[in-house]
Short mmCIF file of C-alpha atoms in Angstrom, two decimals:
data_model
loop_
_atom_site.label_atom_id
_atom_site.label_comp_id
_atom_site.label_asym_id
_atom_site.label_seq_id
_atom_site.Cartn_x
_atom_site.Cartn_y
_atom_site.Cartn_z
CA GLY A 1 0.44 -16.19 -5.65
CA GLN A 2 -1.22 -14.57 -2.70
CA GLN A 3 -4.80 -13.45 -3.35
CA VAL A 4 -6.63 -11.05 -1.08
CA MET A 5 -10.23 -10.10 -1.76
CA GLN A 6 -12.18 -7.33 -0.10
CA ILE A 7 -15.91 -6.82 -0.10
CA PRO A 8 -17.73 -4.72 -0.86
CA GLN A 9 -15.84 -2.86 -3.58
CA TYR A 10 -17.88 0.29 -2.96
CA GLN A 11 -20.05 1.44 -0.07
CA HIS A 12 -22.21 4.55 0.11
CA VAL A 13 -23.62 5.32 3.54
CA GLN A 14 -25.53 8.13 5.15
CA GLU A 15 -23.49 10.08 7.65
CA GLY A 16 -24.02 8.47 11.04
CA GLU A 17 -24.57 4.96 9.70
CA ASP A 18 -22.16 2.12 10.35
CA PHE A 19 -19.77 0.65 7.77
CA THR A 20 -17.97 -2.68 7.52
CA THR A 21 -15.42 -4.00 5.06
CA TYR A 22 -14.26 -7.60 4.93
CA CYS A 23 -10.91 -9.01 3.83
CA ASN A 24 -10.46 -12.65 2.82
CA SER A 25 -7.28 -14.54 2.03
CA SER A 26 -6.81 -17.88 0.32
CA THR A 27 -4.01 -18.78 2.74
CA THR A 28 -3.29 -18.55 6.46
CA LEU A 29 -1.71 -15.22 7.36
CA SER A 30 1.04 -14.34 9.79
CA ASN A 31 -0.42 -10.88 10.25
CA ILE A 32 -2.68 -8.34 8.57
CA GLN A 33 -2.44 -4.59 8.30
CA TRP A 34 -5.12 -2.03 7.46
CA TYR A 35 -4.48 1.20 5.56
CA LYS A 36 -6.66 4.17 4.64
CA GLN A 37 -6.14 6.16 1.46
CA ARG A 38 -7.95 9.46 1.07
CA PRO A 39 -8.82 10.60 -2.48
CA GLY A 40 -5.62 11.91 -4.05
CA GLY A 41 -3.56 10.82 -1.06
CA HIS A 42 -1.28 7.98 -0.11
CA PRO A 43 -2.00 4.90 2.04
CA VAL A 44 -1.77 5.62 5.77
CA PHE A 45 -1.23 2.81 8.24
CA LEU A 46 -4.10 2.24 10.67
CA ILE A 47 -3.35 -0.97 12.56
CA GLN A 48 -1.72 -4.39 12.53
CA LEU A 49 -3.31 -7.61 13.78
CA VAL A 50 -1.21 -10.62 14.66
CA LYS A 51 -3.07 -13.01 16.94
CA SER A 52 -5.89 -15.37 16.02
CA GLY A 53 -9.25 -13.85 17.02
CA GLU A 54 -7.63 -10.53 17.93
CA VAL A 55 -9.90 -7.48 18.26
CA LYS A 56 -8.51 -3.95 18.42
CA LYS A 57 -10.35 -0.66 18.71
CA GLN A 58 -9.38 2.86 17.70
CA LYS A 59 -12.14 5.27 18.71
CA ARG A 60 -14.99 4.47 16.26
CA LEU A 61 -12.97 1.83 14.37
CA THR A 62 -12.99 -1.84 15.34
CA PHE A 63 -10.61 -4.31 13.71
CA GLN A 64 -10.93 -8.07 13.96
CA PHE A 65 -8.68 -10.97 12.88
CA GLY A 66 -10.43 -14.27 12.21
CA GLU A 67 -9.84 -17.35 14.32
CA ALA A 68 -8.31 -19.18 11.36
CA LYS A 69 -6.19 -16.11 10.45
CA LYS A 70 -7.60 -16.10 6.92
CA ASN A 71 -9.96 -13.16 7.19
CA SER A 72 -10.33 -9.80 8.86
CA SER A 73 -12.86 -7.01 9.16
CA LEU A 74 -12.91 -3.28 9.79
CA HIS A 75 -16.06 -1.77 11.28
CA ILE A 76 -16.69 1.96 11.61
CA THR A 77 -19.43 3.08 13.97
CA ALA A 78 -21.41 6.24 13.22
CA THR A 79 -19.50 7.31 10.11
CA GLN A 80 -18.39 10.91 9.65
CA THR A 81 -17.40 12.79 6.49
CA THR A 82 -13.76 12.48 7.55
CA ASP A 83 -14.03 8.69 7.09
CA VAL A 84 -14.24 9.09 3.30
CA GLY A 85 -11.56 7.14 1.46
CA THR A 86 -10.52 3.67 0.36
CA TYR A 87 -9.72 1.11 3.02
CA PHE A 88 -7.19 -1.55 2.16
CA CYS A 89 -6.16 -4.64 4.01
CA ALA A 90 -2.59 -5.73 3.37
CA VAL A 91 -1.05 -9.08 4.14
CA SER A 92 2.42 -10.55 4.32
CA ASN A 93 3.65 -14.11 4.44
CA PHE A 94 5.76 -15.57 7.19
CA GLY A 95 9.31 -14.21 7.01
CA ASN A 96 8.56 -11.86 4.14
CA GLU A 97 8.22 -8.08 4.49
CA LYS A 98 6.45 -7.72 1.14
CA LEU A 99 2.82 -6.58 1.42
CA THR A 100 0.04 -7.79 -0.83
CA PHE A 101 -2.79 -5.28 -0.79
CA GLY A 102 -6.42 -6.21 -1.00
CA THR A 103 -8.72 -4.86 -3.67
CA GLY A 104 -9.93 -2.11 -1.36
CA THR A 105 -13.34 -0.81 -0.30
CA ARG A 106 -14.15 2.72 -1.34
CA LEU A 107 -16.33 4.48 1.22
CA THR A 108 -18.35 7.55 0.36
CA ILE A 109 -20.49 9.42 2.86
CA ILE A 110 -23.80 11.05 2.02
CA PRO A 111 -24.14 14.11 4.27
CA GLY B 1 10.63 14.19 11.69
CA ALA B 2 10.20 14.27 7.93
CA GLY B 3 8.22 11.56 6.24
CA VAL B 4 8.98 9.69 3.04
CA SER B 5 9.74 12.13 0.25
CA GLN B 6 9.29 11.35 -3.44
CA SER B 7 10.23 13.38 -6.48
CA PRO B 8 9.04 14.47 -8.87
CA ARG B 9 5.37 14.56 -7.85
CA TYR B 10 4.33 14.49 -11.48
CA LYS B 11 6.19 13.28 -14.53
CA VAL B 12 5.04 13.39 -18.13
CA ALA B 13 7.14 11.55 -20.68
CA LYS B 14 6.79 10.50 -24.27
CA ARG B 15 6.60 6.83 -25.09
CA GLY B 16 10.10 5.44 -25.46
CA GLN B 17 11.78 7.88 -23.08
CA ASP B 18 13.58 6.81 -19.92
CA VAL B 19 12.44 8.12 -16.53
CA ALA B 20 13.95 8.11 -13.05
CA LEU B 21 11.88 8.40 -9.88
CA ARG B 22 13.46 9.22 -6.54
CA CYS B 23 12.56 8.17 -3.02
CA ASP B 24 13.97 9.56 0.23
CA PRO B 25 12.88 7.25 3.05
CA ILE B 26 12.45 8.17 6.70
CA SER B 27 15.89 8.52 8.24
CA GLY B 28 17.07 5.29 9.81
CA HIS B 29 14.49 3.09 8.12
CA VAL B 30 16.11 -0.12 6.97
CA SER B 31 13.44 -1.37 4.60
CA LEU B 32 12.30 0.39 1.43
CA PHE B 33 9.54 -0.69 -0.92
CA TRP B 34 8.30 0.39 -4.33
CA TYR B 35 4.69 -0.10 -5.38
CA GLN B 36 2.76 0.69 -8.55
CA GLN B 37 -0.82 1.89 -8.19
CA ALA B 38 -3.10 2.07 -11.20
CA LEU B 39 -6.21 4.22 -11.05
CA GLY B 40 -8.87 2.67 -8.84
CA GLN B 41 -6.63 -0.23 -7.82
CA GLY B 42 -4.64 -1.12 -4.74
CA PRO B 43 -0.85 -0.74 -4.64
CA GLU B 44 0.99 -3.58 -6.38
CA PHE B 45 4.38 -4.61 -5.03
CA LEU B 46 7.37 -3.99 -7.29
CA THR B 47 10.54 -4.46 -5.26
CA TYR B 48 12.01 -4.36 -1.75
CA PHE B 49 15.36 -3.35 -0.26
CA GLN B 50 16.84 -4.03 3.12
CA ASN B 51 19.58 -1.42 3.43
CA GLU B 52 21.37 -1.55 0.05
CA ALA B 53 20.44 -5.15 -0.71
CA GLN B 54 17.57 -5.76 -3.10
CA LEU B 55 15.92 -8.77 -1.48
CA ASP B 56 12.87 -9.14 -3.69
CA LYS B 57 12.28 -7.84 -7.19
CA SER B 58 9.59 -10.31 -8.14
CA GLY B 59 7.04 -7.58 -8.82
CA LEU B 60 9.00 -5.71 -11.47
CA PRO B 61 6.87 -6.11 -14.63
CA SER B 62 9.73 -6.34 -17.10
CA ASP B 63 13.45 -5.86 -17.52
CA ARG B 64 12.71 -2.24 -18.43
CA PHE B 65 12.24 -1.60 -14.71
CA PHE B 66 15.30 -1.23 -12.53
CA ALA B 67 15.68 -0.08 -8.93
CA GLU B 68 18.70 0.69 -6.81
CA ARG B 69 19.57 1.88 -3.33
CA PRO B 70 23.37 2.06 -3.46
CA GLU B 71 24.06 3.56 -0.02
CA GLY B 72 21.11 2.10 1.81
CA SER B 73 19.14 5.34 2.00
CA VAL B 74 17.86 7.11 -1.15
CA SER B 75 16.42 4.85 -3.82
CA THR B 76 15.80 5.36 -7.52
CA LEU B 77 13.31 3.52 -9.69
CA LYS B 78 14.23 3.71 -13.36
CA ILE B 79 11.96 2.80 -16.23
CA GLN B 80 13.55 2.47 -19.64
CA ARG B 81 11.78 2.83 -22.98
CA THR B 82 8.52 3.78 -21.30
CA GLN B 83 5.22 2.49 -22.63
CA GLN B 84 1.69 3.73 -22.13
CA GLU B 85 0.86 0.90 -19.74
CA ASP B 86 3.55 2.26 -17.40
CA SER B 87 1.25 5.20 -16.60
CA ALA B 88 0.43 4.93 -12.90
CA VAL B 89 1.27 6.34 -9.50
CA TYR B 90 4.56 4.97 -8.16
CA LEU B 91 4.59 4.82 -4.39
CA CYS B 92 7.61 4.41 -2.18
CA ALA B 93 7.34 3.21 1.41
CA SER B 94 9.82 2.65 4.21
CA SER B 95 9.72 0.80 7.48
CA SER B 96 11.93 0.24 10.48
CA GLU B 97 13.44 -3.10 11.40
CA GLY B 98 11.66 -5.38 13.82
CA LEU B 99 10.97 -8.95 14.78
CA ARG B 100 7.72 -8.87 12.86
CA THR B 101 6.38 -7.05 9.84
CA GLN B 102 6.42 -3.33 10.55
CA PRO B 103 3.98 -0.62 9.43
CA GLN B 104 4.96 0.94 6.13
CA HIS B 105 5.13 4.71 5.77
CA PHE B 106 4.25 5.89 2.29
CA GLY B 107 5.33 8.93 0.33
CA ASP B 108 2.92 11.01 -1.75
CA GLY B 109 3.95 9.13 -4.87
CA THR B 110 5.01 10.12 -8.36
CA ARG B 111 2.21 10.27 -10.90
CA LEU B 112 3.70 9.12 -14.21
CA SER B 113 1.89 9.80 -17.45
CA ILE B 114 3.21 8.36 -20.68
CA LEU B 115 1.97 10.06 -23.85
#
């Protein structure tokens, strides 16, 4: 079945430093979504990428979809304590609403 | 408007008991999903409804798990003869209909503990 790996599994950064998480799929994707889950909370949708090579920005967050549509990245510039949480990529296959979540990257911020 | 509502928030049951978990999706959302999330892991897909039709139940771990959405709105996930490995957070999500995969809106989940 679909396999989605994220690296790193954990990341500890000083407040103000940048952070990047990478998502890799074994198959070509129709689209990819990113979610954030705060400790004790539920996943919250951040963004969806559809086009090959697509780049989208949300304030300090930059999302990128690979040219081959097999990988994606999320980059946070100048992290803040509010960025703490686990970031998941989630993928679906063509014509299927079912999401397969990545393994997640847990971000902690050192004040 | 209101988001996805799940009840109960916490459920403790003894091994062998049956449990029922409820999900109230966002009004008007056609698609409803159930996921199981173990501690420190990502959500794992269980099953998916489009209105009242269960289109995919490939993620249900065994025939002890059963889900329904009889009127195309509220859904119930039932687990029979619970076992310790069923302990997890059960998340429900809903999404609207569209030409492409839509964002999923998650509830707060039900944390199930089997003793």
